[in-house]
Amino acid sequence: GVKVLNRRGSGFTSDVDAGIQWVIDNKATYGIEVANMSLGISGCSDGTDSTSVAVNAAADAGIVMTVSAGNEGPGKCTIGSPAAAEKAITLGAMADVTPGNEASGLPRYGFYLAYFSSRGSTADGRTKPDIASPGVFIMAAAAGTTNGYIEYSGTSMSSPFTAGVAALMLAANSSLSPAQVKSTIESTALDWGPADK
């Protein structure tokens, strides 16, 4: 893990950029093939900001980059930085849940795109997110505990799913480039509706 934000999830763009550069610089030392970024800045980016540029550089260096789309939906053009990075696999949040308590305001059954999931297009007109992965009512390890769990919803839960898929793909075929991993994931995802919706 490369820590770039404080415990409240705040920080500086320069620290995030430096963290990405550290990953690039230490790729060979630690065998880094995939990196997940469950962070971002809200807004509507065109992908030319420094963090999106750093994400593209990491992909060019041979690292598959998965990035959370953000939780600014359902409005359009809510893909910020670094989710707007062209070479990132940008993840929206979808649900695949069974019946249960609906107190949170989100249905606990069926397949659906989460209302909070950020949507495209990017400020320069590209389609983002690239795909959606499970990000509703996801059970995760609770910070500060040795055996606790907590349930979260958000695109920060979606992008690690796809990072895991990318890692499994590379374990099966280490010759795949980040672009090939991205195109394969996109082309084999189930189509649940029109892009940018």
mmCIF file of C-alpha atoms in Angstrom:
data_model
loop_
_atom_site.group_PDB
_atom_site.id
_atom_site.type_symbol
_atom_site.label_atom_id
_atom_site.label_comp_id
_atom_site.label_asym_id
_atom_site.label_seq_id
_atom_site.Cartn_x
_atom_site.Cartn_y
_atom_site.Cartn_z
ATOM 1 C CA GLY A 1 0.000 0.000 0.000
ATOM 2 C CA VAL A 2 1.141 3.532 -0.776
ATOM 3 C CA LYS A 3 -0.426 6.020 1.636
ATOM 4 C CA VAL A 4 -1.123 9.389 0.008
ATOM 5 C CA LEU A 5 -4.044 10.704 2.112
ATOM 6 C CA ASN A 6 -4.581 11.267 5.820
ATOM 7 C CA ARG A 7 -6.863 9.094 7.924
ATOM 8 C CA ARG A 8 -9.860 11.290 7.032
ATOM 9 C CA GLY A 9 -9.235 10.779 3.309
ATOM 10 C CA SER A 10 -7.912 14.288 2.683
ATOM 11 C CA GLY A 11 -4.614 15.292 1.176
ATOM 12 C CA PHE A 12 -2.767 17.075 -1.577
ATOM 13 C CA THR A 13 -2.660 16.368 -5.294
ATOM 14 C CA SER A 14 1.132 16.576 -5.155
ATOM 15 C CA ASP A 15 1.229 13.696 -2.643
ATOM 16 C CA VAL A 16 -1.065 11.561 -4.809
ATOM 17 C CA ASP A 17 1.105 12.282 -7.858
ATOM 18 C CA ALA A 18 4.243 11.433 -5.864
ATOM 19 C CA GLY A 19 2.631 8.163 -4.762
ATOM 20 C CA ILE A 20 1.932 7.183 -8.357
ATOM 21 C CA GLN A 21 5.508 8.064 -9.298
ATOM 22 C CA TRP A 22 6.757 5.885 -6.415
ATOM 23 C CA VAL A 23 4.762 2.963 -7.827
ATOM 24 C CA ILE A 24 6.312 3.523 -11.258
ATOM 25 C CA ASP A 25 9.824 3.865 -9.821
ATOM 26 C CA ASN A 26 9.460 0.710 -7.702
ATOM 27 C CA LYS A 27 7.625 -1.455 -10.250
ATOM 28 C CA ALA A 28 10.568 -3.791 -10.821
ATOM 29 C CA THR A 29 11.696 -3.846 -7.175
ATOM 30 C CA TYR A 30 8.317 -5.014 -5.865
ATOM 31 C CA GLY A 31 6.878 -6.673 -8.975
ATOM 32 C CA ILE A 32 4.018 -4.172 -9.201
ATOM 33 C CA GLU A 33 1.622 -5.076 -12.008
ATOM 34 C CA VAL A 34 -1.694 -3.596 -10.844
ATOM 35 C CA ALA A 35 -2.536 -0.513 -8.788
ATOM 36 C CA ASN A 36 -5.921 0.529 -7.429
ATOM 37 C CA MET A 37 -6.887 4.114 -6.624
ATOM 38 C CA SER A 38 -10.022 4.401 -4.514
ATOM 39 C CA LEU A 39 -9.748 8.178 -4.367
ATOM 40 C CA GLY A 40 -10.450 11.203 -6.480
ATOM 41 C CA ILE A 41 -11.511 14.798 -6.857
ATOM 42 C CA SER A 42 -15.098 15.629 -7.763
ATOM 43 C CA GLY A 43 -15.956 17.609 -10.857
ATOM 44 C CA CYS A 44 -15.823 17.052 -14.579
ATOM 45 C CA SER A 45 -12.252 16.534 -15.756
ATOM 46 C CA ASP A 46 -10.857 16.342 -19.273
ATOM 47 C CA GLY A 47 -8.030 14.058 -18.115
ATOM 48 C CA THR A 48 -5.238 16.618 -18.522
ATOM 49 C CA ASP A 49 -4.796 17.262 -14.775
ATOM 50 C CA SER A 50 -1.520 16.127 -13.198
ATOM 51 C CA THR A 51 -2.951 13.037 -11.468
ATOM 52 C CA SER A 52 -4.666 11.746 -14.620
ATOM 53 C CA VAL A 53 -1.411 12.319 -16.513
ATOM 54 C CA ALA A 54 0.455 10.355 -13.795
ATOM 55 C CA VAL A 55 -2.059 7.490 -14.066
ATOM 56 C CA ASN A 56 -1.508 7.380 -17.841
ATOM 57 C CA ALA A 57 2.265 7.327 -17.252
ATOM 58 C CA ALA A 58 1.858 4.369 -14.904
ATOM 59 C CA ALA A 59 -0.120 2.504 -17.577
ATOM 60 C CA ASP A 60 2.595 3.348 -20.094
ATOM 61 C CA ALA A 61 5.097 1.866 -17.633
ATOM 62 C CA GLY A 62 3.174 -1.430 -17.718
ATOM 63 C CA ILE A 63 0.967 -1.065 -14.639
ATOM 64 C CA VAL A 64 -2.774 -1.708 -14.886
ATOM 65 C CA MET A 65 -4.476 1.222 -13.139
ATOM 66 C CA THR A 66 -7.991 0.821 -11.730
ATOM 67 C CA VAL A 67 -9.634 4.034 -10.507
ATOM 68 C CA SER A 68 -12.918 4.737 -8.737
ATOM 69 C CA ALA A 69 -15.285 6.850 -10.845
ATOM 70 C CA GLY A 70 -16.486 8.800 -7.805
ATOM 71 C CA ASN A 71 -19.732 9.091 -5.872
ATOM 72 C CA GLU A 72 -21.087 12.321 -7.364
ATOM 73 C CA GLY A 73 -23.940 10.776 -9.400
ATOM 74 C CA PRO A 74 -26.501 10.632 -10.728
ATOM 75 C CA GLY A 75 -25.648 13.837 -12.570
ATOM 76 C CA LYS A 76 -23.797 13.676 -15.873
ATOM 77 C CA CYS A 77 -20.210 14.858 -16.326
ATOM 78 C CA THR A 78 -19.288 13.936 -12.763
ATOM 79 C CA ILE A 79 -16.053 12.124 -13.642
ATOM 80 C CA GLY A 80 -13.258 13.978 -11.854
ATOM 81 C CA SER A 81 -9.545 13.336 -11.452
ATOM 82 C CA PRO A 82 -7.980 10.784 -11.844
ATOM 83 C CA ALA A 83 -11.066 8.884 -13.018
ATOM 84 C CA ALA A 84 -10.878 10.808 -16.300
ATOM 85 C CA ALA A 85 -7.437 9.382 -17.111
ATOM 86 C CA GLU A 86 -7.685 7.883 -20.594
ATOM 87 C CA LYS A 87 -5.622 4.775 -19.801
ATOM 88 C CA ALA A 88 -7.233 4.041 -16.427
ATOM 89 C CA ILE A 89 -9.906 1.412 -16.022
ATOM 90 C CA THR A 90 -12.515 3.673 -14.427
ATOM 91 C CA LEU A 91 -15.147 1.924 -12.326
ATOM 92 C CA GLY A 92 -18.715 2.829 -11.578
ATOM 93 C CA ALA A 93 -20.671 1.064 -8.821
ATOM 94 C CA MET A 94 -23.389 -1.460 -9.473
ATOM 95 C CA ALA A 95 -25.409 -3.671 -7.183
ATOM 96 C CA ASP A 96 -25.796 -7.422 -7.165
ATOM 97 C CA VAL A 97 -27.699 -7.863 -3.944
ATOM 98 C CA THR A 98 -30.306 -10.071 -2.316
ATOM 99 C CA PRO A 99 -33.383 -8.993 -0.299
ATOM 100 C CA GLY A 100 -32.832 -7.482 3.137
ATOM 101 C CA ASN A 101 -32.970 -4.302 5.174
ATOM 102 C CA GLU A 102 -33.643 -1.224 3.008
ATOM 103 C CA ALA A 103 -33.034 1.359 5.746
ATOM 104 C CA SER A 104 -30.069 2.850 3.880
ATOM 105 C CA GLY A 105 -32.251 4.112 1.044
ATOM 106 C CA LEU A 106 -30.681 1.737 -1.496
ATOM 107 C CA PRO A 107 -32.647 -1.308 -2.621
ATOM 108 C CA ARG A 108 -31.206 -4.530 -1.266
ATOM 109 C CA TYR A 109 -32.223 -6.692 -4.188
ATOM 110 C CA GLY A 110 -31.454 -7.107 -7.865
ATOM 111 C CA PHE A 111 -28.967 -5.677 -10.332
ATOM 112 C CA TYR A 112 -28.796 -1.916 -10.761
ATOM 113 C CA LEU A 113 -26.407 0.977 -11.249
ATOM 114 C CA ALA A 114 -26.043 2.776 -7.915
ATOM 115 C CA TYR A 115 -27.587 6.256 -8.010
ATOM 116 C CA PHE A 116 -24.449 7.756 -6.419
ATOM 117 C CA SER A 117 -22.092 6.351 -9.049
ATOM 118 C CA SER A 118 -20.427 9.140 -11.064
ATOM 119 C CA ARG A 119 -21.215 9.286 -14.757
ATOM 120 C CA GLY A 120 -19.697 10.634 -17.944
ATOM 121 C CA SER A 121 -18.993 11.877 -20.339
ATOM 122 C CA THR A 122 -15.660 13.462 -19.427
ATOM 123 C CA ALA A 123 -15.224 17.200 -20.048
ATOM 124 C CA ASP A 124 -13.604 16.370 -23.401
ATOM 125 C CA GLY A 125 -16.431 14.016 -24.430
ATOM 126 C CA ARG A 126 -14.965 10.563 -23.713
ATOM 127 C CA THR A 127 -17.089 7.734 -22.306
ATOM 128 C CA LYS A 128 -16.373 7.052 -18.634
ATOM 129 C CA PRO A 129 -16.672 5.040 -16.490
ATOM 130 C CA ASP A 130 -15.339 2.154 -18.516
ATOM 131 C CA ILE A 131 -17.377 -0.479 -16.683
ATOM 132 C CA ALA A 132 -19.251 -0.937 -13.397
ATOM 133 C CA SER A 133 -18.335 -3.473 -10.718
ATOM 134 C CA PRO A 134 -19.976 -4.464 -7.412
ATOM 135 C CA GLY A 135 -19.991 -1.456 -5.119
ATOM 136 C CA VAL A 136 -23.205 -1.652 -3.096
ATOM 137 C CA PHE A 137 -23.332 -3.245 0.385
ATOM 138 C CA ILE A 138 -19.809 -4.645 0.159
ATOM 139 C CA MET A 139 -18.427 -6.280 3.297
ATOM 140 C CA ALA A 140 -14.893 -5.107 4.058
ATOM 141 C CA ALA A 141 -12.325 -5.361 6.828
ATOM 142 C CA ALA A 142 -12.871 -2.643 9.444
ATOM 143 C CA ALA A 143 -9.900 -0.347 9.974
ATOM 144 C CA GLY A 144 -8.326 -0.453 13.410
ATOM 145 C CA THR A 145 -9.540 -3.976 14.184
ATOM 146 C CA THR A 146 -8.003 -7.421 13.899
ATOM 147 C CA ASN A 147 -11.192 -9.285 12.993
ATOM 148 C CA GLY A 148 -13.945 -6.706 12.455
ATOM 149 C CA TYR A 149 -15.976 -6.109 9.336
ATOM 150 C CA ILE A 150 -18.039 -3.218 8.044
ATOM 151 C CA GLU A 151 -20.414 -2.744 5.121
ATOM 152 C CA TYR A 152 -19.697 0.035 2.612
ATOM 153 C CA SER A 153 -21.182 1.290 -0.640
ATOM 154 C CA GLY A 154 -19.238 3.370 -3.145
ATOM 155 C CA THR A 155 -17.053 3.250 -6.210
ATOM 156 C CA SER A 156 -14.121 2.856 -3.818
ATOM 157 C CA MET A 157 -15.429 -0.664 -3.320
ATOM 158 C CA SER A 158 -15.851 -1.250 -7.075
ATOM 159 C CA SER A 159 -12.348 -0.567 -8.322
ATOM 160 C CA PRO A 160 -10.591 -3.129 -6.054
ATOM 161 C CA PHE A 161 -12.859 -5.816 -7.533
ATOM 162 C CA THR A 162 -11.580 -5.023 -10.990
ATOM 163 C CA ALA A 163 -7.983 -4.713 -9.765
ATOM 164 C CA GLY A 164 -8.352 -8.290 -8.554
ATOM 165 C CA VAL A 165 -9.711 -9.381 -11.939
ATOM 166 C CA ALA A 166 -6.741 -7.702 -13.647
ATOM 167 C CA ALA A 167 -4.298 -9.456 -11.317
ATOM 168 C CA LEU A 168 -5.896 -12.828 -12.079
ATOM 169 C CA MET A 169 -5.682 -12.100 -15.797
ATOM 170 C CA LEU A 170 -1.980 -11.302 -15.490
ATOM 171 C CA ALA A 171 -1.411 -14.431 -13.412
ATOM 172 C CA ALA A 172 -2.890 -16.430 -16.303
ATOM 173 C CA ASN A 173 -1.054 -14.469 -19.020
ATOM 174 C CA SER A 174 1.786 -12.224 -17.873
ATOM 175 C CA SER A 175 2.367 -10.907 -21.396
ATOM 176 C CA LEU A 176 -0.844 -8.839 -21.392
ATOM 177 C CA SER A 177 -0.303 -5.085 -21.563
ATOM 178 C CA PRO A 178 -2.452 -2.678 -19.506
ATOM 179 C CA ALA A 179 -4.290 -1.731 -22.711
ATOM 180 C CA GLN A 180 -5.004 -5.406 -23.453
ATOM 181 C CA VAL A 181 -6.253 -5.997 -19.900
ATOM 182 C CA LYS A 182 -8.531 -2.967 -20.177
ATOM 183 C CA SER A 183 -9.925 -3.895 -23.593
ATOM 184 C CA THR A 184 -10.530 -7.509 -22.534
ATOM 185 C CA ILE A 185 -12.375 -6.462 -19.375
ATOM 186 C CA GLU A 186 -14.492 -3.982 -21.340
ATOM 187 C CA SER A 187 -15.291 -6.400 -24.159
ATOM 188 C CA THR A 188 -16.280 -9.256 -21.844
ATOM 189 C CA ALA A 189 -18.389 -7.205 -19.382
ATOM 190 C CA LEU A 190 -22.135 -7.777 -19.561
ATOM 191 C CA ASP A 191 -24.036 -4.938 -21.207
ATOM 192 C CA TRP A 192 -26.577 -3.508 -18.754
ATOM 193 C CA GLY A 193 -27.533 -0.423 -20.724
ATOM 194 C CA PRO A 194 -26.344 2.611 -22.652
ATOM 195 C CA ALA A 195 -22.944 4.161 -21.919
ATOM 196 C CA ASP A 196 -22.784 7.258 -19.676
ATOM 197 C CA LYS A 197 -26.214 6.543 -18.143
#
